Coordinates of C-alpha atoms (C1' of nucleotides) in Angstrom, one line a residue:
Chain A
M1 CA -14.4 -3.4 55.8
Q2 CA -12.2 -5.5 53.6
L3 CA -9.4 -4.8 51.1
K4 CA -11.5 -3.6 48.2
E5 CA -13.5 -1.3 50.3
L6 CA -10.4 0.1 52.0
S7 CA -9.0 0.7 48.5
R8 CA -12.1 2.5 47.5
Q9 CA -12.3 4.7 50.5
S10 CA -8.6 5.7 50.5
G11 CA -8.2 5.9 46.8
V12 CA -5.1 3.7 46.9
S13 CA -5.1 0.7 44.6
A14 CA -5.4 -2.7 46.1
A15 CA -2.1 -3.7 44.7
S16 CA -0.4 -0.7 46.4
I17 CA -2.1 -1.6 49.7
K18 CA -0.7 -5.1 49.5
Y19 CA 2.7 -3.5 48.8
Y20 CA 2.5 -1.3 51.9
L21 CA 1.4 -4.3 53.9
R22 CA 4.5 -6.2 52.7
E23 CA 6.7 -3.2 53.5
G24 CA 5.3 -2.9 57.0
L25 CA 3.9 0.6 56.4
L26 CA 0.3 -0.5 57.1
P27 CA -0.5 -2.9 60.0
A28 CA -2.2 -6.1 59.0
G29 CA -6.0 -6.1 59.2
E30 CA -7.6 -8.2 61.8
T31 CA -7.6 -11.7 60.3
V32 CA -11.1 -13.1 60.7
H33 CA -10.3 -16.3 58.8
A34 CA -7.5 -17.5 56.6
T35 CA -8.8 -15.6 53.7
R36 CA -10.7 -12.7 55.2
A37 CA -9.4 -9.6 56.9
Q38 CA -11.1 -6.6 58.5
Y39 CA -9.7 -3.1 58.2
S40 CA -10.8 -0.1 60.2
A41 CA -10.9 3.7 59.9
R42 CA -7.4 3.7 61.3
H43 CA -6.2 2.0 58.2
V44 CA -7.8 4.6 56.1
E45 CA -6.1 7.3 58.1
R46 CA -2.8 5.5 57.9
L47 CA -3.1 5.3 54.2
E48 CA -3.9 9.0 53.9
L49 CA -0.8 9.7 56.1
I50 CA 1.3 7.5 53.8
Q51 CA 0.0 9.3 50.7
A52 CA 0.7 12.7 52.1
L53 CA 4.2 11.8 53.1
R54 CA 4.9 10.3 49.7
R55 CA 3.2 12.8 47.4
I56 CA 3.4 16.1 49.3
V57 CA 6.6 15.7 51.4
G58 CA 8.3 13.4 48.9
L59 CA 9.7 10.9 51.4
T60 CA 10.7 7.4 50.4
I61 CA 8.9 4.3 51.5
E62 CA 11.9 3.4 53.7
Q63 CA 11.8 6.8 55.4
I64 CA 8.0 6.6 55.9
G65 CA 8.4 3.0 57.3
G66 CA 11.0 4.2 59.8
L67 CA 8.7 7.0 61.1
L68 CA 5.6 4.8 61.3
R69 CA 7.5 2.0 63.1
M70 CA 8.7 4.6 65.7
A71 CA 5.1 5.8 66.1
D72 CA 3.8 2.3 66.5
D73 CA 6.6 1.5 69.0
G74 CA 5.4 4.4 71.2
V75 CA 8.6 6.5 70.9
P76 CA 8.2 9.8 72.8
R77 CA 6.9 12.7 70.8
L78 CA 10.0 14.9 71.0
A79 CA 12.1 12.1 69.6
L80 CA 9.5 11.5 66.9
L81 CA 9.6 15.2 66.0
A82 CA 13.4 14.9 65.7
A83 CA 13.0 11.9 63.4
V84 CA 10.5 13.8 61.3
Q85 CA 12.9 16.7 61.1
R86 CA 15.7 14.4 60.0
V87 CA 13.9 13.1 57.0
V88 CA 12.0 16.2 56.0
L89 CA 15.0 18.6 56.3
N90 CA 17.6 16.2 55.0
L91 CA 19.7 16.0 58.2
D92 CA 21.0 12.5 57.3
S93 CA 23.9 13.3 55.0
R94 CA 26.1 10.3 55.2
A95 CA 28.8 12.6 56.5
T96 CA 26.7 13.2 59.6
A97 CA 28.6 10.8 61.8
G98 CA 27.6 12.2 65.2
G99 CA 30.0 13.0 68.0
G100 CA 32.8 14.7 66.2
P101 CA 34.6 17.6 67.8
G102 CA 32.2 20.2 66.3
T103 CA 33.2 23.2 64.3
P104 CA 34.1 26.4 66.1
A105 CA 31.6 28.3 63.9
A106 CA 28.7 26.1 64.9
D107 CA 29.7 26.4 68.6
A108 CA 29.7 30.2 68.2
V109 CA 26.3 30.2 66.7
V110 CA 24.8 28.1 69.4
R111 CA 26.3 30.3 72.1
L112 CA 25.3 33.5 70.3
R113 CA 21.7 32.4 70.0
S114 CA 21.8 30.8 73.5
W115 CA 20.3 27.7 72.0
P116 CA 20.3 24.6 74.3
D117 CA 23.7 23.1 73.7
S118 CA 23.0 19.4 73.3
P119 CA 24.2 17.1 70.6
S120 CA 21.4 16.4 68.2
D121 CA 20.9 15.4 64.6
A122 CA 20.4 19.0 63.7
R123 CA 23.7 20.0 65.5
N124 CA 25.6 17.2 63.8
A125 CA 24.1 18.1 60.4
L126 CA 25.2 21.7 60.9
N127 CA 28.7 20.7 61.8
A128 CA 29.0 18.3 58.8
H129 CA 27.6 20.9 56.5
L130 CA 30.0 23.6 57.7
E131 CA 32.9 21.2 57.2
L132 CA 31.6 20.3 53.7
M133 CA 31.5 24.0 52.8
E134 CA 34.9 24.5 54.1
S135 CA 36.2 21.6 52.1
L136 CA 34.6 23.1 49.0
N137 CA 36.3 26.5 49.7
I138 CA 33.0 28.2 50.2
P139 CA 33.7 30.9 52.8
V140 CA 31.2 31.2 55.7
S141 CA 31.8 34.4 57.6
G142 CA 30.8 35.0 61.1
E143 CA 28.6 37.8 59.8
L144 CA 26.8 35.4 57.5
L145 CA 26.2 32.8 60.2
D146 CA 25.0 35.6 62.5
T147 CA 22.5 36.9 60.0
Y148 CA 21.3 33.4 58.9
S149 CA 20.9 32.1 62.5
K150 CA 19.1 35.2 63.6
A151 CA 16.7 34.9 60.8
M152 CA 16.1 31.2 61.5
N153 CA 15.7 31.9 65.2
D154 CA 12.9 34.4 64.4
V155 CA 11.3 32.0 62.0
A156 CA 11.5 29.0 64.2
G157 CA 10.0 30.9 67.1
L158 CA 6.9 31.5 65.0
D159 CA 6.9 28.0 63.6
I160 CA 6.9 26.4 67.0
A161 CA 4.4 28.9 68.5
A162 CA 2.0 27.9 65.7
T163 CA 2.3 24.2 66.6
T164 CA -0.5 22.7 68.6
A165 CA -0.2 19.2 69.8
P166 CA -2.6 17.0 67.8
E167 CA -4.6 14.1 69.1
S168 CA -3.1 11.0 67.5
V169 CA 0.5 10.3 66.8
D170 CA -0.4 9.7 63.2
R171 CA -1.7 13.2 63.0
L172 CA 1.3 14.6 64.8
I173 CA 3.5 13.1 62.1
L174 CA 1.2 14.4 59.4
T175 CA 1.1 18.0 60.6
A176 CA 4.7 18.1 61.6
A177 CA 6.0 16.6 58.3
V178 CA 3.7 18.5 56.0
G179 CA 4.2 21.7 58.0
M180 CA 7.9 21.5 58.1
H181 CA 8.1 20.7 54.4
M182 CA 5.8 23.6 53.4
H183 CA 7.5 26.1 55.6
S184 CA 11.0 25.2 54.5
Q185 CA 9.9 25.3 50.9
L186 CA 8.2 28.7 51.5
L187 CA 11.4 29.9 52.9
L188 CA 13.3 28.8 49.8
K189 CA 10.8 30.4 47.5
L190 CA 11.2 33.7 49.4
L191 CA 14.9 33.3 49.3
A192 CA 14.8 32.8 45.6
L193 CA 12.6 35.9 45.1
A194 CA 14.9 38.0 47.4
Q195 CA 18.0 36.8 45.6
A196 CA 16.5 37.6 42.3
S197 CA 15.5 41.0 43.4
H198 CA 18.9 41.8 44.7
A199 CA 20.5 40.4 41.6
I200 CA 18.3 42.5 39.4
R201 CA 19.2 45.7 41.3
R202 CA 22.9 44.8 41.2
Y203 CA 22.9 44.1 37.4
E204 CA 21.0 47.3 36.8
R205 CA 23.5 49.3 38.8
D206 CA 26.4 47.6 37.0
A207 CA 24.9 48.2 33.6
Chain B
M1 CA 44.1 14.1 24.3
Q2 CA 41.7 11.2 23.5
L3 CA 38.9 9.6 25.3
K4 CA 40.9 7.3 27.6
E5 CA 43.2 10.2 28.7
L6 CA 40.2 12.4 29.3
S7 CA 38.7 9.7 31.4
R8 CA 41.9 9.4 33.4
Q9 CA 42.2 13.1 34.0
S10 CA 38.6 13.7 34.9
G11 CA 38.1 10.5 36.9
V12 CA 34.9 9.8 34.9
S13 CA 34.6 6.4 33.3
A14 CA 34.9 6.2 29.5
A15 CA 31.4 4.7 29.3
S16 CA 29.9 7.6 31.3
I17 CA 31.7 10.1 29.0
K18 CA 30.1 8.4 26.0
Y19 CA 26.8 8.6 27.8
Y20 CA 27.3 12.4 28.4
L21 CA 28.2 12.9 24.8
R22 CA 25.1 11.1 23.7
E23 CA 23.0 13.2 26.0
G24 CA 24.5 16.4 24.8
L25 CA 26.1 17.4 28.1
L26 CA 29.6 17.3 26.7
P27 CA 30.4 18.8 23.3
A28 CA 31.9 16.3 20.8
G29 CA 35.7 16.4 20.6
E30 CA 37.4 17.6 17.5
T31 CA 37.1 14.7 15.0
V32 CA 40.5 14.2 13.6
H33 CA 39.6 11.1 11.7
A34 CA 36.5 8.8 11.6
T35 CA 37.9 7.0 14.6
R36 CA 39.9 9.5 16.4
A37 CA 38.8 12.5 18.4
Q38 CA 40.7 15.2 20.3
Y39 CA 39.5 16.6 23.6
S40 CA 40.8 19.6 25.4
A41 CA 41.1 21.1 28.8
R42 CA 37.7 22.6 28.3
H43 CA 36.3 19.0 28.2
V44 CA 38.0 18.3 31.5
E45 CA 36.5 21.4 33.1
R46 CA 33.1 20.6 31.7
L47 CA 33.2 17.1 33.1
E48 CA 34.1 18.5 36.5
L49 CA 31.2 20.9 36.3
I50 CA 28.9 18.0 35.4
Q51 CA 30.2 15.9 38.3
A52 CA 29.7 18.8 40.8
L53 CA 26.2 19.4 39.6
R54 CA 25.3 15.7 39.9
R55 CA 27.1 14.7 43.1
I56 CA 27.0 17.9 45.1
V57 CA 23.9 19.7 44.0
G58 CA 22.0 16.6 43.0
L59 CA 20.7 17.8 39.7
T60 CA 19.4 15.3 37.1
I61 CA 21.1 14.8 33.8
E62 CA 18.2 16.5 32.1
Q63 CA 18.5 19.6 34.3
I64 CA 22.2 19.8 33.7
G65 CA 21.7 19.4 30.0
G66 CA 19.3 22.3 30.1
L67 CA 21.7 24.6 31.8
L68 CA 24.7 23.6 29.7
R69 CA 22.7 24.1 26.5
M70 CA 21.8 27.6 27.6
A71 CA 25.4 28.3 28.4
D72 CA 26.5 27.1 25.0
D73 CA 23.8 29.1 23.3
G74 CA 25.2 32.3 24.9
V75 CA 22.1 33.1 27.0
P76 CA 22.6 36.3 29.0
R77 CA 24.0 35.8 32.5
L78 CA 21.1 37.1 34.4
A79 CA 18.8 34.6 32.6
L80 CA 21.3 31.9 33.2
L81 CA 21.3 32.7 36.9
A82 CA 17.5 32.5 37.0
A83 CA 17.7 29.1 35.3
V84 CA 20.2 27.9 37.9
Q85 CA 17.9 29.1 40.6
R86 CA 15.0 27.3 39.1
V87 CA 16.7 23.9 39.3
V88 CA 18.7 24.4 42.5
L89 CA 15.8 25.8 44.5
N90 CA 13.1 23.7 43.0
L91 CA 11.1 26.5 41.5
D92 CA 9.6 24.3 38.8
S93 CA 6.7 22.6 40.6
R94 CA 4.3 21.7 37.8
A95 CA 1.7 24.0 39.4
T96 CA 3.9 26.9 38.5
A97 CA 2.1 27.9 35.4
G98 CA 3.2 31.5 35.1
G99 CA 1.0 34.5 34.6
G100 CA -1.8 33.8 37.1
P101 CA -3.5 36.6 39.0
G102 CA -1.0 36.3 41.9
T103 CA -1.9 35.9 45.5
P104 CA -2.6 39.0 47.6
A105 CA -0.1 37.7 50.2
A106 CA 2.7 37.5 47.7
D107 CA 1.9 41.0 46.4
A108 CA 2.0 42.3 49.9
V109 CA 5.4 40.8 50.5
V110 CA 6.8 42.2 47.3
R111 CA 5.5 45.7 48.2
L112 CA 6.6 45.5 51.8
R113 CA 10.2 44.6 50.8
S114 CA 10.1 46.9 47.8
W115 CA 11.4 44.1 45.6
P116 CA 11.3 44.8 41.8
D117 CA 7.8 43.8 40.8
S118 CA 8.4 41.7 37.7
P119 CA 6.9 38.3 37.0
S120 CA 9.6 35.7 37.4
D121 CA 10.0 32.0 38.1
A122 CA 10.6 32.9 41.7
R123 CA 7.5 35.0 41.8
N124 CA 5.4 32.3 40.2
A125 CA 6.8 29.7 42.5
L126 CA 5.9 31.7 45.5
N127 CA 2.3 32.3 44.3
A128 CA 1.9 28.6 43.5
H129 CA 3.3 27.6 46.8
L130 CA 1.1 30.0 48.8
E131 CA -1.9 28.6 46.9
L132 CA -0.8 25.1 47.7
M133 CA -0.5 25.9 51.4
E134 CA -3.9 27.4 51.4
S135 CA -5.4 24.4 49.7
L136 CA -3.8 22.2 52.4
N137 CA -5.3 24.4 55.1
I138 CA -1.9 25.5 56.4
P139 CA -2.4 29.1 57.6
V140 CA 0.2 31.7 56.5
S141 CA -0.2 34.8 58.5
G142 CA 0.9 38.2 57.4
E143 CA 3.3 38.2 60.4
L144 CA 4.8 35.0 59.3
L145 CA 5.4 36.2 55.8
D146 CA 6.8 39.4 57.1
T147 CA 9.3 37.6 59.4
Y148 CA 10.2 35.1 56.7
S149 CA 10.7 37.7 54.0
K150 CA 12.6 40.0 56.1
A151 CA 15.0 37.2 57.1
M152 CA 15.4 36.2 53.5
N153 CA 16.0 39.8 52.4
D154 CA 18.8 40.1 54.9
V155 CA 20.3 36.7 53.8
A156 CA 20.0 37.4 50.1
G157 CA 21.7 40.7 50.5
L158 CA 24.7 39.0 51.9
D159 CA 24.6 36.2 49.3
I160 CA 24.5 38.5 46.4
A161 CA 27.2 40.8 47.8
A162 CA 29.5 37.8 48.2
T163 CA 29.1 36.9 44.5
T164 CA 31.8 37.9 42.2
A165 CA 31.3 37.4 38.5
P166 CA 33.6 34.5 37.4
E167 CA 35.5 34.4 34.2
S168 CA 33.9 31.6 32.2
V169 CA 30.2 30.8 31.9
D170 CA 30.9 27.3 33.1
R171 CA 32.5 28.6 36.3
L172 CA 29.5 31.0 36.7
I173 CA 27.2 28.0 36.7
L174 CA 29.4 26.0 39.0
T175 CA 29.8 28.7 41.6
A176 CA 26.2 29.8 41.4
A177 CA 24.7 26.3 41.6
V178 CA 27.0 25.0 44.3
G179 CA 26.8 28.2 46.3
M180 CA 23.1 28.4 46.1
H181 CA 22.7 24.8 47.1
M182 CA 25.1 25.0 50.0
H183 CA 23.6 28.2 51.3
S184 CA 20.1 27.0 51.1
Q185 CA 21.1 23.8 52.8
L186 CA 22.9 25.8 55.5
L187 CA 19.8 27.7 56.0
L188 CA 17.7 24.6 56.5
K189 CA 20.3 23.1 58.9
L190 CA 20.1 26.3 61.0
L191 CA 16.3 26.2 60.8
A192 CA 16.4 22.6 62.1
L193 CA 18.6 23.5 64.9
A194 CA 16.6 26.6 65.8
Q195 CA 13.3 24.7 65.7
A196 CA 14.8 21.9 67.8
S197 CA 16.0 24.5 70.3
H198 CA 12.6 26.2 70.5
A199 CA 10.9 22.8 70.7
I200 CA 13.1 21.7 73.6
R201 CA 12.4 24.9 75.5
R202 CA 8.7 24.5 74.9
Y203 CA 8.5 20.9 76.0
E204 CA 10.6 21.6 79.1
R205 CA 8.2 24.4 80.0
D206 CA 5.2 22.2 79.4
A207 CA 6.7 19.4 81.4
Chain C
dG1 C1' -22.0 -24.9 44.4
dC2 C1' -20.2 -21.1 42.1
dC3 C1' -18.5 -16.4 42.3
dT4 C1' -15.7 -13.3 44.7
dT5 C1' -12.2 -12.2 47.7
dA6 C1' -8.0 -12.8 50.8
dG7 C1' -3.3 -13.6 51.1
dG8 C1' 1.2 -15.1 49.3
dA9 C1' 4.5 -15.3 45.8
dT10 C1' 6.5 -13.7 41.8
dA11 C1' 7.2 -11.2 37.8
dG12 C1' 7.0 -7.1 35.1
dA13 C1' 6.9 -2.0 34.2
dG14 C1' 8.6 2.6 34.0
dC15 C1' 12.0 5.8 35.4
dT16 C1' 17.0 7.3 36.1
dA17 C1' 21.8 7.0 35.5
dC18 C1' 24.8 4.5 34.3
dT19 C1' 27.8 0.2 32.7
dA20 C1' 28.9 -3.3 29.5
dT21 C1' 29.3 -5.5 25.1
dC22 C1' 29.7 -5.8 20.4
dC23 C1' 30.9 -3.9 16.0
dA24 C1' 33.3 -2.1 11.9
dA25 C1' 36.6 1.4 10.7
dT26 C1' 41.0 3.0 11.2
dG27 C1' 45.4 5.1 13.0
dC28 C1' 49.8 4.1 15.4
dG29 C1' 53.8 1.5 16.8
dT30 C1' 56.9 -1.9 15.4
Chain D
dA1 C1' 52.8 -4.2 6.4
dC2 C1' 50.4 -5.9 10.2
dG3 C1' 48.1 -6.3 14.3
dC4 C1' 46.6 -4.1 18.5
dA5 C1' 44.3 -0.4 20.5
dT6 C1' 41.0 3.0 20.2
dT7 C1' 36.9 5.5 18.3
dG8 C1' 32.0 6.4 17.5
dG9 C1' 27.7 4.2 17.2
dA10 C1' 24.3 1.0 18.6
dT11 C1' 22.2 -1.8 21.8
dA12 C1' 21.4 -4.1 25.9
dG13 C1' 21.9 -5.0 30.7
dT14 C1' 22.0 -3.4 35.7
dA15 C1' 20.5 -1.4 40.0
dG16 C1' 17.4 1.0 42.9
dC17 C1' 12.8 2.6 43.6
dT18 C1' 7.7 2.3 43.6
dC19 C1' 4.5 0.3 42.1
dT20 C1' 1.3 -2.9 39.1
dA21 C1' -0.2 -7.2 37.4
dT22 C1' -0.7 -12.1 37.3
dC23 C1' -1.3 -16.5 39.2
dC24 C1' -2.5 -19.5 42.8
dT25 C1' -5.0 -21.8 46.6
dA26 C1' -8.3 -21.5 50.2
dA27 C1' -12.6 -20.3 51.9
dG28 C1' -16.8 -17.4 52.8
dG29 C1' -21.4 -15.5 51.0
dC30 C1' -25.5 -15.8 48.2

DNA sequence: GCCTTAGGATAGAGCTACTATCCAATGCGT
DNA sequence: ACGCATTGGATAGTAGCTCTATCCTAAGGC
């Protein structure tokens, strides 16, 4: 199929497809002649992936490009999942310069939950975030971290258990990114409702 | 003090202050004469609040304006807190048209946790989100919701208990917004670490 | 042989949050 | 009294992002 047909099937405008080609999100079609290119079902799939990452997950073109380039370079799946996590869960605060000493609180959490103690984006992000909270004078008690981390441990156990390894790398990215986003948002919605409920009870009691 | 001094004390450029005045984020100073205005310590505080909401919490000018106008209109604190929650925790997906029938799953959660059963932004957002997940074919089991909501109930209990009512409304917004944002981000960082830990264990076992 | 399409380049549009410039009016220091 | 600095108001420009549109030449298909 050629550009116009690809546009029709994917629902993405021809101009946008050209833009994605320029930005390296979509591999070039097979050039038959200087002015004719063939696109395949893979291109349709790739476009659907791009749309989902843009519209549902809300990633930027640059972030999507990074993930897709990793996928095309054959990066191992675990590393790819870590990259997905980084962009979906915002682990790349500029403050996240890896390799710092680590906060005592984060170390305590990792020990308490007996999580594998290896440096990672998630670990660095946690350290950076705890330091940020400290610098803002927001207290983080051991009890709070304990409760939070226990809750997240329970949740993550279910999340990972529900994960089945998909066929293609593109689909791995799709399900991982969309799933992570939806689950984290679900968590925040439940948090909001729980907070509101507690707040109502408290205000009623005070009144 | 006049504009230049206000700019110096707050660290915000004079041009930006003018912009905030135009957008109604900052109340006009007391006009002494046609070309002279007096600003007070309240203006400095307000600017610090605006900066925190922009740079730390990442709200848009429009969202900040909405909150500040509510505060200036003397809206009750509980309603103000709900508004803060809405913008900080992203409860305003366009799909959140309140008053729908409600999903059975959400009803079940509310009953299970014995949360006050009143329609609210949080409740609507949860309903909309569950419907969205369903439309995307992402299964949400009762067990998952149970685990998630129990975790969030525990967490919210601590969050609310830690809240002390601040003096001024401006400070209420500041501590609520920054606190909510930092706590929700902390939760996501812990979720990331927990997921990564579970994933590593799983991949190791599979390998 | 003409119409359509590909690819490449470039420019514009719409959004957000500023930033800069220009202006007339006017107070303050000297 | 005079001029510099400052104010509010208006307007325009900038920068980053994601497209969208236009223009062009080359070339294949009917």
